[in-house]
Amino acid sequence: MPNFSEKMKKNSHWLIFIIAGTVLGFLFTQQFYLQKKIAGEVQPEGISDLAIQVLQLSKSNDGLKKEIAKLADEKQLSERSVFDRDTAASTLNKDIKKYQILTGDGAISGPGVEIKIERKMQLTQWVDLINAIRNIGAEGIAVNSRRIIFNQGITDKDLSPPYTIDVVGNADLLYGSLSRRGGILDEIAQGQVTQKDLLILPSAQAGNR
Amino acid sequence: MQRKEKIKLSIWLLIIGMVVGLLVTAQLKSKPQRPSSTPLSNYTLLKENQENLTREQADLKNQISLLQNQILDIGQKLKKTQSSSRQQVDQLAVLKDKTGLTELRGKGVVITLDDSAQFPASSNSIAHAADMRDLVNFLWTQGVSGIAINNERIVASTSIDCIVNTVMINNTKMTTPFVMSVVSDNKDLKGYIEKNDNLTSIWQRVKNEGLKFAIIESDNIILPVYKGSLVVDYAQLQ
């Protein structure tokens, strides 16, 4: 009867084959799991998505901190107003003006940009364009001398080309964001943007037909 | 025959040995990268930043809400102590209502927009930021009094944006389902929304792709106060 070492010698090549196969299998499996983990957590789209969100959140939080500072001042002034008629009048007046601007209850003026678009735009394009302008930071918008306020909406019948869109706000920021290549105007309308030192927008009531 | 088999086996073993050797060598050769340049560490850092900023945002909004309530209370005191200011306080209150700075209650509808559960995810079977923009615009043209989406009030500075796979409203990240609360006295509002001629893109995708779009009427809608910034730095009243 062949002994163990003789058997081993006889089958040694099979043993090598098995060991090599095992090592190979182990390595392939390890690579597979590692690639899967990296691909699952680090999609190129995932990183850029996160980066944009972080930028937006950071910008938004800066805005919120400024708002808190303004509200804290307003609170202080309001507390003084309780006992001081002049402070009361000026604080209330200032707040009323701010909210009249936001609600379109009055004509406004200020720096900004003018956008000219020749071709007809679809309703969905208007909705997207106005949304993008608000995202940049408009304090007032008018299209063909009609004030656009947030709670009135736009219909197809409202506007005919050519369009002149006046936007009051930070002129540099508005111009930079609207005129950049691949931006909303490029995508939707191919409009021309010009910075303006002074624009006058009618009140929402004056603009309505 | 035996010799041929032996040769065959030897060749196989050689190939296997080469492959194993290649892999082992590749593993040994790949040097560990410095932590700052690996994609995984960039991703983790961004993710941490996003989570921290989101927590900070929630905290800042709470502070704004607190200050707004305190200012409102002081306004009520002002009416009592300064009778000459009563008209202005009332005027300001009306403007704040219109702006979205006070809670709004009333009858209306609740609209739910969600990704299809029937069909695999595709551009047509998921709810988009564009759908909500179209819906919000349509609702305003129907004269509704106020709108909120997932507890974010729609105001003058609101934008509804899609950033790759995420929707942001008032710079706040939103996930599905998108629940739109609408206050309106219009008894026919539900009917107008359900009319297929309106919001055609949404209704086509509901029919063809199983997009979820449900409207229910309610007598008790509550729209929260807007807790964000409303900046007026450049515009002035004429």
GROMACS .gro file of C-alpha atoms in nm:
model
  447
    1MET     CA    1   0.000   0.000   0.000
    2PRO     CA    2   0.149   0.337  -0.098
    3ASN     CA    3   0.233   0.547   0.207
    4PHE     CA    4   0.125   0.904   0.265
    5SER     CA    5   0.436   1.075   0.131
    6GLU     CA    6   0.424   0.872  -0.185
    7LYS     CA    7   0.060   0.968  -0.230
    8MET     CA    8   0.152   1.331  -0.173
    9LYS     CA    9   0.429   1.318  -0.430
   10LYS     CA   10   0.197   1.159  -0.679
   11ASN     CA   11  -0.072   1.426  -0.632
   12SER     CA   12   0.149   1.727  -0.561
   13HIS     CA   13   0.061   1.902  -0.887
   14TRP     CA   14  -0.306   1.885  -0.800
   15LEU     CA   15  -0.228   2.037  -0.461
   16ILE     CA   16  -0.042   2.323  -0.621
   17PHE     CA   17  -0.334   2.374  -0.854
   18ILE     CA   18  -0.578   2.388  -0.562
   19ILE     CA   19  -0.363   2.631  -0.360
   20ALA     CA   20  -0.308   2.856  -0.659
   21GLY     CA   21  -0.679   2.853  -0.739
   22THR     CA   22  -0.765   2.940  -0.381
   23VAL     CA   23  -0.520   3.229  -0.369
   24LEU     CA   24  -0.650   3.353  -0.702
   25GLY     CA   25  -1.009   3.331  -0.590
   26PHE     CA   26  -0.925   3.518  -0.272
   27LEU     CA   27  -0.756   3.799  -0.460
   28PHE     CA   28  -1.031   3.838  -0.715
   29THR     CA   29  -1.294   3.848  -0.443
   30GLN     CA   30  -1.105   4.103  -0.241
   31GLN     CA   31  -1.068   4.330  -0.545
   32PHE     CA   32  -1.435   4.294  -0.629
   33TYR     CA   33  -1.554   4.396  -0.284
   34LEU     CA   34  -1.314   4.686  -0.262
   35GLN     CA   35  -1.418   4.825  -0.601
   36LYS     CA   36  -1.781   4.782  -0.509
   37LYS     CA   37  -1.735   4.973  -0.185
   38ILE     CA   38  -1.551   5.258  -0.353
   39ALA     CA   39  -1.798   5.280  -0.643
   40GLY     CA   40  -2.093   5.270  -0.406
   41GLU     CA   41  -1.972   5.552  -0.189
   42VAL     CA   42  -1.778   5.767  -0.427
   43GLN     CA   43  -1.976   5.818  -0.747
   44PRO     CA   44  -1.837   6.122  -0.930
   45GLU     CA   45  -2.194   6.254  -0.942
   46GLY     CA   46  -2.229   6.202  -0.564
   47ILE     CA   47  -1.930   6.421  -0.486
   48SER     CA   48  -2.031   6.707  -0.715
   49ASP     CA   49  -2.391   6.683  -0.587
   50LEU     CA   50  -2.264   6.711  -0.230
   51ALA     CA   51  -2.027   6.994  -0.315
   52ILE     CA   52  -2.309   7.201  -0.466
   53GLN     CA   53  -2.534   7.127  -0.168
   54VAL     CA   54  -2.260   7.232   0.074
   55LEU     CA   55  -2.212   7.555  -0.123
   56GLN     CA   56  -2.586   7.628  -0.124
   57LEU     CA   57  -2.622   7.547   0.244
   58SER     CA   58  -2.324   7.761   0.334
   59LYS     CA   59  -2.464   8.055   0.135
   60SER     CA   60  -2.808   8.002   0.285
   61ASN     CA   61  -2.675   7.985   0.641
   62ASP     CA   62  -2.483   8.309   0.590
   63GLY     CA   63  -2.811   8.466   0.479
   64LEU     CA   64  -2.990   8.326   0.784
   65LYS     CA   65  -2.724   8.465   1.019
   66LYS     CA   66  -2.764   8.810   0.863
   67GLU     CA   67  -3.141   8.779   0.899
   68ILE     CA   68  -3.100   8.691   1.267
   69ALA     CA   69  -2.881   8.998   1.318
   70LYS     CA   70  -3.144   9.216   1.144
   71LEU     CA   71  -3.427   9.064   1.347
   72ALA     CA   72  -3.231   9.115   1.669
   73ASP     CA   73  -3.192   9.485   1.577
   74GLU     CA   74  -3.559   9.503   1.485
   75LYS     CA   75  -3.654   9.350   1.818
   76GLN     CA   76  -3.441   9.602   2.003
   77LEU     CA   77  -3.594   9.892   1.812
   78SER     CA   78  -3.943   9.751   1.864
   79GLU     CA   79  -3.883   9.729   2.239
   80ARG     CA   80  -3.775  10.093   2.241
   81SER     CA   81  -4.076  10.185   2.027
   82VAL     CA   82  -4.312  10.066   2.299
   83PHE     CA   83  -4.211  10.371   2.504
   84ASP     CA   84  -4.094  10.612   2.232
   85ARG     CA   85  -4.343  10.736   1.972
   86ASP     CA   86  -4.080  10.863   1.725
   87THR     CA   87  -3.887  10.535   1.726
   88ALA     CA   88  -4.215  10.349   1.688
   89ALA     CA   89  -4.312  10.551   1.382
   90SER     CA   90  -3.976  10.520   1.205
   91THR     CA   91  -3.934  10.147   1.281
   92LEU     CA   92  -4.282  10.063   1.163
   93ASN     CA   93  -4.242  10.279   0.856
   94LYS     CA   94  -3.918  10.105   0.762
   95ASP     CA   95  -4.072   9.759   0.802
   96ILE     CA   96  -4.382   9.854   0.607
   97LYS     CA   97  -4.170   9.973   0.316
   98LYS     CA   98  -3.967   9.650   0.316
   99TYR     CA   99  -4.277   9.431   0.298
  100GLN     CA  100  -4.444   9.656   0.043
  101ILE     CA  101  -4.143   9.598  -0.181
  102LEU     CA  102  -4.166   9.220  -0.134
  103THR     CA  103  -4.540   9.207  -0.197
  104GLY     CA  104  -4.534   9.445  -0.494
  105ASP     CA  105  -4.747   9.703  -0.313
  106GLY     CA  106  -4.577   9.999  -0.468
  107ALA     CA  107  -4.345  10.096  -0.750
  108ILE     CA  108  -3.977  10.038  -0.678
  109SER     CA  109  -3.644  10.152  -0.811
  110GLY     CA  110  -3.288  10.033  -0.781
  111PRO     CA  111  -2.989   9.889  -0.964
  112GLY     CA  112  -3.011   9.560  -1.145
  113VAL     CA  113  -3.012   9.406  -1.490
  114GLU     CA  114  -3.224   9.419  -1.801
  115ILE     CA  115  -3.271   9.105  -2.010
  116LYS     CA  116  -3.391   9.119  -2.368
  117ILE     CA  117  -3.532   8.807  -2.536
  118GLU     CA  118  -3.658   8.814  -2.893
  119ARG     CA  119  -3.813   8.473  -2.946
  120LYS     CA  120  -4.135   8.341  -2.796
  121MET     CA  121  -4.099   8.154  -2.471
  122GLN     CA  122  -4.311   7.864  -2.349
  123LEU     CA  123  -4.480   7.881  -2.010
  124THR     CA  124  -4.246   7.618  -1.861
  125GLN     CA  125  -3.948   7.826  -1.975
  126TRP     CA  126  -4.091   8.133  -1.802
  127VAL     CA  127  -4.146   7.937  -1.484
  128ASP     CA  128  -3.788   7.808  -1.492
  129LEU     CA  129  -3.640   8.148  -1.578
  130ILE     CA  130  -3.824   8.334  -1.300
  131ASN     CA  131  -3.724   8.057  -1.057
  132ALA     CA  132  -3.360   8.093  -1.155
  133ILE     CA  133  -3.374   8.473  -1.117
  134ARG     CA  134  -3.521   8.433  -0.768
  135ASN     CA  135  -3.250   8.182  -0.682
  136ILE     CA  136  -2.984   8.437  -0.774
  137GLY     CA  137  -3.153   8.696  -0.552
  138ALA     CA  138  -3.402   8.931  -0.717
  139GLU     CA  139  -3.576   9.195  -0.507
  140GLY     CA  140  -3.820   9.286  -0.783
  141ILE     CA  141  -3.901   9.152  -1.130
  142ALA     CA  142  -4.102   9.301  -1.416
  143VAL     CA  143  -4.162   9.166  -1.765
  144ASN     CA  144  -4.271   9.409  -2.037
  145SER     CA  145  -4.345   9.662  -1.762
  146ARG     CA  146  -4.567   9.418  -1.575
  147ARG     CA  147  -4.457   9.349  -1.218
  148ILE     CA  148  -4.420   8.979  -1.144
  149ILE     CA  149  -4.493   8.886  -0.785
  150PHE     CA  150  -4.460   8.544  -0.631
  151ASN     CA  151  -4.825   8.479  -0.549
  152GLN     CA  152  -4.985   8.567  -0.882
  153GLY     CA  153  -4.837   8.317  -1.124
  154ILE     CA  154  -4.784   8.350  -1.498
  155THR     CA  155  -5.000   8.223  -1.783
  156ASP     CA  156  -4.931   8.175  -2.153
  157LYS     CA  157  -5.156   8.464  -2.243
  158ASP     CA  158  -4.981   8.714  -2.019
  159LEU     CA  159  -4.670   8.785  -2.220
  160SER     CA  160  -4.577   8.834  -2.586
  161PRO     CA  161  -4.232   8.869  -2.743
  162PRO     CA  162  -4.005   9.055  -2.764
  163TYR     CA  163  -3.957   9.049  -2.389
  164THR     CA  164  -3.782   9.299  -2.166
  165ILE     CA  165  -3.723   9.162  -1.819
  166ASP     CA  166  -3.614   9.408  -1.552
  167VAL     CA  167  -3.465   9.269  -1.233
  168VAL     CA  168  -3.376   9.487  -0.934
  169GLY     CA  169  -3.106   9.352  -0.705
  170ASN     CA  170  -2.731   9.310  -0.684
  171ALA     CA  171  -2.641   9.406  -1.043
  172ASP     CA  172  -2.298   9.242  -1.046
  173LEU     CA  173  -2.428   8.915  -0.906
  174LEU     CA  174  -2.730   8.910  -1.136
  175TYR     CA  175  -2.522   8.991  -1.443
  176GLY     CA  176  -2.251   8.736  -1.360
  177SER     CA  177  -2.500   8.455  -1.293
  178LEU     CA  178  -2.729   8.525  -1.588
  179SER     CA  179  -2.463   8.586  -1.849
  180ARG     CA  180  -2.240   8.288  -1.772
  181ARG     CA  181  -2.203   8.025  -2.040
  182GLY     CA  182  -2.428   7.726  -1.994
  183GLY     CA  183  -2.643   7.923  -1.750
  184ILE     CA  184  -3.021   7.956  -1.752
  185LEU     CA  185  -3.033   8.214  -2.032
  186ASP     CA  186  -2.813   8.002  -2.255
  187GLU     CA  187  -3.026   7.696  -2.182
  188ILE     CA  188  -3.364   7.856  -2.225
  189ALA     CA  189  -3.368   8.171  -2.422
  190GLN     CA  190  -3.041   8.314  -2.549
  191GLY     CA  191  -3.121   8.654  -2.406
  192GLN     CA  192  -2.900   8.961  -2.380
  193VAL     CA  193  -2.821   9.089  -2.031
  194THR     CA  194  -2.719   9.445  -1.946
  195GLN     CA  195  -2.635   9.592  -1.610
  196LYS     CA  196  -2.839   9.898  -1.513
  197ASP     CA  197  -2.771  10.159  -1.246
  198LEU     CA  198  -3.136  10.244  -1.212
  199LEU     CA  199  -3.447  10.052  -1.302
  200ILE     CA  200  -3.803  10.149  -1.217
  201LEU     CA  201  -4.059   9.873  -1.172
  202PRO     CA  202  -4.432   9.942  -1.144
  203SER     CA  203  -4.643   9.817  -0.857
  204ALA     CA  204  -4.820   9.485  -0.902
  205GLN     CA  205  -5.154   9.663  -0.913
  206ALA     CA  206  -5.040   9.899  -1.191
  207GLY     CA  207  -4.907   9.611  -1.401
  208ASN     CA  208  -5.225   9.400  -1.389
  209ARG     CA  209  -5.463   9.410  -1.684
  210MET     CA  210  -0.106   1.019  -2.324
  211GLN     CA  211   0.005   1.054  -1.970
  212ARG     CA  212   0.295   1.269  -2.087
  213LYS     CA  213   0.057   1.495  -2.286
  214GLU     CA  214  -0.165   1.536  -1.984
  215LYS     CA  215   0.132   1.621  -1.770
  216ILE     CA  216   0.245   1.888  -2.014
  217LYS     CA  217  -0.105   2.030  -2.033
  218LEU     CA  218  -0.129   2.047  -1.658
  219SER     CA  219   0.211   2.206  -1.630
  220ILE     CA  220   0.110   2.479  -1.876
  221TRP     CA  221  -0.205   2.547  -1.677
  222LEU     CA  222  -0.012   2.568  -1.358
  223LEU     CA  223   0.230   2.804  -1.522
  224ILE     CA  224  -0.050   3.034  -1.642
  225ILE     CA  225  -0.215   3.030  -1.303
  226GLY     CA  226   0.114   3.097  -1.133
  227MET     CA  227   0.176   3.393  -1.366
  228VAL     CA  228  -0.165   3.540  -1.297
  229VAL     CA  229  -0.123   3.498  -0.925
  230GLY     CA  230   0.217   3.652  -0.945
  231LEU     CA  231   0.079   3.945  -1.145
  232LEU     CA  232  -0.193   4.012  -0.892
  233VAL     CA  233   0.030   3.983  -0.592
  234THR     CA  234   0.279   4.215  -0.754
  235ALA     CA  235   0.006   4.468  -0.843
  236GLN     CA  236  -0.112   4.467  -0.484
  237LEU     CA  237   0.238   4.516  -0.351
  238LYS     CA  238   0.316   4.788  -0.606
  239SER     CA  239   0.010   5.004  -0.536
  240LYS     CA  240   0.125   5.252  -0.281
  241PRO     CA  241  -0.124   5.385  -0.026
  242GLN     CA  242  -0.224   5.739  -0.123
  243ARG     CA  243  -0.199   6.033   0.113
  244PRO     CA  244  -0.530   6.069   0.300
  245SER     CA  245  -0.602   6.413   0.155
  246SER     CA  246  -0.615   6.293  -0.204
  247THR     CA  247  -0.835   5.984  -0.184
  248PRO     CA  248  -1.187   6.021  -0.328
  249LEU     CA  249  -1.328   5.847  -0.022
  250SER     CA  250  -1.185   6.104   0.221
  251ASN     CA  251  -1.310   6.397   0.004
  252TYR     CA  252  -1.654   6.241   0.002
  253THR     CA  253  -1.655   6.183   0.380
  254LEU     CA  254  -1.544   6.539   0.444
  255LEU     CA  255  -1.814   6.682   0.220
  256LYS     CA  256  -2.074   6.457   0.378
  257GLU     CA  257  -1.973   6.574   0.727
  258ASN     CA  258  -1.989   6.937   0.613
  259GLN     CA  259  -2.333   6.883   0.463
  260GLU     CA  260  -2.463   6.727   0.786
  261ASN     CA  261  -2.313   7.001   1.003
  262LEU     CA  262  -2.453   7.276   0.781
  263THR     CA  263  -2.797   7.112   0.776
  264ARG     CA  264  -2.800   7.100   1.157
  265GLU     CA  265  -2.682   7.461   1.171
  266GLN     CA  266  -2.956   7.562   0.923
  267ALA     CA  267  -3.227   7.405   1.141
  268ASP     CA  268  -3.090   7.581   1.448
  269LEU     CA  269  -3.073   7.918   1.272
  270LYS     CA  270  -3.432   7.879   1.149
  271ASN     CA  271  -3.547   7.812   1.504
  272GLN     CA  272  -3.372   8.128   1.621
  273ILE     CA  273  -3.547   8.325   1.344
  274SER     CA  274  -3.882   8.180   1.443
  275LEU     CA  275  -3.824   8.278   1.806
  276LEU     CA  276  -3.728   8.634   1.715
  277GLN     CA  277  -4.027   8.668   1.480
  278ASN     CA  278  -4.264   8.562   1.758
  279GLN     CA  279  -4.103   8.804   2.003
  280ILE     CA  280  -4.135   9.090   1.754
  281LEU     CA  281  -4.500   8.999   1.697
  282ASP     CA  282  -4.567   9.011   2.071
  283ILE     CA  283  -4.396   9.349   2.099
  284GLY     CA  284  -4.616   9.470   1.813
  285GLN     CA  285  -4.926   9.383   2.017
  286LYS     CA  286  -4.784   9.571   2.316
  287LEU     CA  287  -4.714   9.867   2.089
  288LYS     CA  288  -5.080   9.885   1.986
  289LYS     CA  289  -5.175   9.924   2.349
  290THR     CA  290  -4.908  10.173   2.449
  291GLN     CA  291  -4.888  10.381   2.132
  292SER     CA  292  -5.240  10.437   1.999
  293SER     CA  293  -5.100  10.651   1.716
  294SER     CA  294  -4.912  10.346   1.587
  295ARG     CA  295  -5.216  10.119   1.579
  296GLN     CA  296  -5.286  10.172   1.210
  297GLN     CA  297  -4.925  10.110   1.115
  298VAL     CA  298  -4.908   9.795   1.328
  299ASP     CA  299  -5.221   9.663   1.157
  300GLN     CA  300  -5.089   9.757   0.815
  301LEU     CA  301  -4.764   9.576   0.892
  302ALA     CA  302  -4.953   9.269   1.010
  303VAL     CA  303  -5.144   9.253   0.681
  304LEU     CA  304  -4.822   9.284   0.483
  305LYS     CA  305  -4.656   9.012   0.690
  306ASP     CA  306  -4.954   8.784   0.621
  307LYS     CA  307  -4.915   8.844   0.248
  308THR     CA  308  -4.542   8.787   0.267
  309GLY     CA  309  -4.574   8.450   0.445
  310LEU     CA  310  -4.444   8.563   0.782
  311THR     CA  311  -4.749   8.448   0.975
  312GLU     CA  312  -4.915   8.110   0.999
  313LEU     CA  313  -5.201   8.063   0.756
  314ARG     CA  314  -5.497   7.840   0.830
  315GLY     CA  315  -5.796   7.751   0.623
  316LYS     CA  316  -5.963   7.516   0.380
  317GLY     CA  317  -5.775   7.386   0.083
  318VAL     CA  318  -5.605   7.084  -0.063
  319VAL     CA  319  -5.313   6.859   0.012
  320ILE     CA  320  -5.123   6.742  -0.295
  321THR     CA  321  -4.876   6.455  -0.277
  322LEU     CA  322  -4.620   6.407  -0.551
  323ASP     CA  323  -4.398   6.100  -0.536
  324ASP     CA  324  -4.186   5.870  -0.749
  325SER     CA  325  -4.353   5.579  -0.920
  326ALA     CA  326  -4.352   5.254  -0.725
  327GLN     CA  327  -4.466   5.051  -1.028
  328PHE     CA  328  -4.197   5.137  -1.280
  329PRO     CA  329  -3.818   5.143  -1.253
  330ALA     CA  330  -3.664   5.484  -1.184
  331SER     CA  331  -3.633   5.693  -1.496
  332SER     CA  332  -3.658   6.058  -1.586
  333ASN     CA  333  -4.033   6.021  -1.640
  334SER     CA  334  -4.123   5.810  -1.339
  335ILE     CA  335  -3.972   6.033  -1.071
  336ALA     CA  336  -4.097   6.359  -0.922
  337HIS     CA  337  -3.894   6.659  -1.035
  338ALA     CA  338  -3.834   7.007  -0.903
  339ALA     CA  339  -3.975   7.127  -1.238
  340ASP     CA  340  -4.306   6.951  -1.159
  341MET     CA  341  -4.334   7.144  -0.836
  342ARG     CA  342  -4.248   7.473  -1.006
  343ASP     CA  343  -4.522   7.413  -1.263
  344LEU     CA  344  -4.767   7.312  -0.992
  345VAL     CA  345  -4.688   7.615  -0.774
  346ASN     CA  346  -4.724   7.851  -1.071
  347PHE     CA  347  -5.055   7.689  -1.168
  348LEU     CA  348  -5.189   7.716  -0.813
  349TRP     CA  349  -5.105   8.087  -0.791
  350THR     CA  350  -5.291   8.148  -1.118
  351GLN     CA  351  -5.594   7.986  -0.950
  352GLY     CA  352  -5.582   8.252  -0.679
  353VAL     CA  353  -5.477   8.037  -0.383
  354SER     CA  354  -5.388   8.215  -0.060
  355GLY     CA  355  -5.075   8.027   0.038
  356ILE     CA  356  -4.861   7.723  -0.037
  357ALA     CA  357  -4.609   7.517   0.156
  358ILE     CA  358  -4.408   7.216   0.038
  359ASN     CA  359  -4.285   6.973   0.303
  360ASN     CA  360  -4.335   7.248   0.561
  361GLU     CA  361  -4.143   7.510   0.366
  362ARG     CA  362  -4.355   7.815   0.299
  363ILE     CA  363  -4.345   7.955  -0.054
  364VAL     CA  364  -4.256   8.324  -0.040
  365ALA     CA  365  -4.116   8.599  -0.263
  366SER     CA  366  -3.759   8.473  -0.243
  367THR     CA  367  -3.844   8.102  -0.282
  368SER     CA  368  -3.676   7.900  -0.551
  369ILE     CA  369  -3.737   7.530  -0.613
  370ASP     CA  370  -3.420   7.377  -0.748
  371CYS     CA  371  -3.287   7.042  -0.853
  372ILE     CA  372  -2.925   6.969  -0.773
  373VAL     CA  373  -2.846   6.639  -0.944
  374ASN     CA  374  -3.058   6.399  -0.731
  375THR     CA  375  -3.173   6.642  -0.467
  376VAL     CA  376  -3.451   6.899  -0.454
  377MET     CA  377  -3.392   7.217  -0.256
  378ILE     CA  378  -3.668   7.456  -0.158
  379ASN     CA  379  -3.572   7.772   0.028
  380ASN     CA  380  -3.222   7.622   0.028
  381THR     CA  381  -3.352   7.331   0.236
  382LYS     CA  382  -3.297   6.977   0.113
  383MET     CA  383  -3.617   6.786   0.039
  384THR     CA  384  -3.687   6.421  -0.023
  385THR     CA  385  -3.990   6.243  -0.161
  386PRO     CA  386  -4.276   6.235  -0.107
  387PHE     CA  387  -4.335   6.604  -0.172
  388VAL     CA  388  -4.643   6.711   0.018
  389MET     CA  389  -4.790   7.041  -0.093
  390SER     CA  390  -5.036   7.211   0.143
  391VAL     CA  391  -5.250   7.475  -0.022
  392VAL     CA  392  -5.492   7.716   0.142
  393SER     CA  393  -5.766   7.831  -0.090
  394ASP     CA  394  -6.131   7.933  -0.081
  395ASN     CA  395  -6.174   7.804  -0.437
  396LYS     CA  396  -6.415   7.509  -0.408
  397ASP     CA  397  -6.332   7.397  -0.761
  398LEU     CA  398  -5.958   7.389  -0.707
  399LYS     CA  399  -5.932   7.009  -0.688
  400GLY     CA  400  -6.129   6.980  -1.011
  401TYR     CA  401  -5.902   7.227  -1.190
  402ILE     CA  402  -5.591   7.044  -1.079
  403GLU     CA  403  -5.737   6.710  -1.189
  404LYS     CA  404  -5.831   6.840  -1.533
  405ASN     CA  405  -5.596   6.673  -1.780
  406ASP     CA  406  -5.560   6.987  -1.990
  407ASN     CA  407  -5.379   7.147  -1.701
  408LEU     CA  408  -5.041   7.018  -1.584
  409THR     CA  409  -5.028   6.786  -1.887
  410SER     CA  410  -4.671   6.669  -1.826
  411ILE     CA  411  -4.759   6.545  -1.477
  412TRP     CA  412  -5.085   6.375  -1.581
  413GLN     CA  413  -4.922   6.200  -1.879
  414ARG     CA  414  -4.655   6.057  -1.652
  415VAL     CA  415  -4.914   5.952  -1.396
  416LYS     CA  416  -5.090   5.758  -1.670
  417ASN     CA  417  -4.786   5.616  -1.850
  418GLU     CA  418  -4.519   5.590  -1.582
  419GLY     CA  419  -4.713   5.551  -1.259
  420LEU     CA  420  -4.599   5.883  -1.115
  421LYS     CA  421  -4.783   5.932  -0.786
  422PHE     CA  422  -4.999   6.242  -0.778
  423ALA     CA  423  -5.283   6.257  -0.528
  424ILE     CA  424  -5.508   6.547  -0.429
  425ILE     CA  425  -5.729   6.550  -0.123
  426GLU     CA  426  -5.945   6.828   0.010
  427SER     CA  427  -5.915   6.939   0.369
  428ASP     CA  428  -6.092   7.183   0.598
  429ASN     CA  429  -5.793   7.228   0.819
  430ILE     CA  430  -5.478   7.322   0.635
  431ILE     CA  431  -5.203   7.493   0.833
  432LEU     CA  432  -4.920   7.664   0.653
  433PRO     CA  433  -4.614   7.733   0.869
  434VAL     CA  434  -4.441   8.068   0.898
  435TYR     CA  435  -4.150   8.123   0.662
  436LYS     CA  436  -3.829   8.091   0.861
  437GLY     CA  437  -3.568   8.223   0.628
  438SER     CA  438  -3.411   8.545   0.513
  439LEU     CA  439  -3.592   8.811   0.310
  440VAL     CA  440  -3.334   9.046   0.179
  441VAL     CA  441  -3.412   9.395   0.050
  442ASP     CA  442  -3.079   9.573   0.012
  443TYR     CA  443  -3.110   9.739  -0.328
  444ALA     CA  444  -3.475   9.811  -0.402
  445GLN     CA  445  -3.644  10.124  -0.273
  446LEU     CA  446  -4.005  10.230  -0.283
  447GLN     CA  447  -4.072  10.508  -0.528
   0.00000   0.00000   0.00000
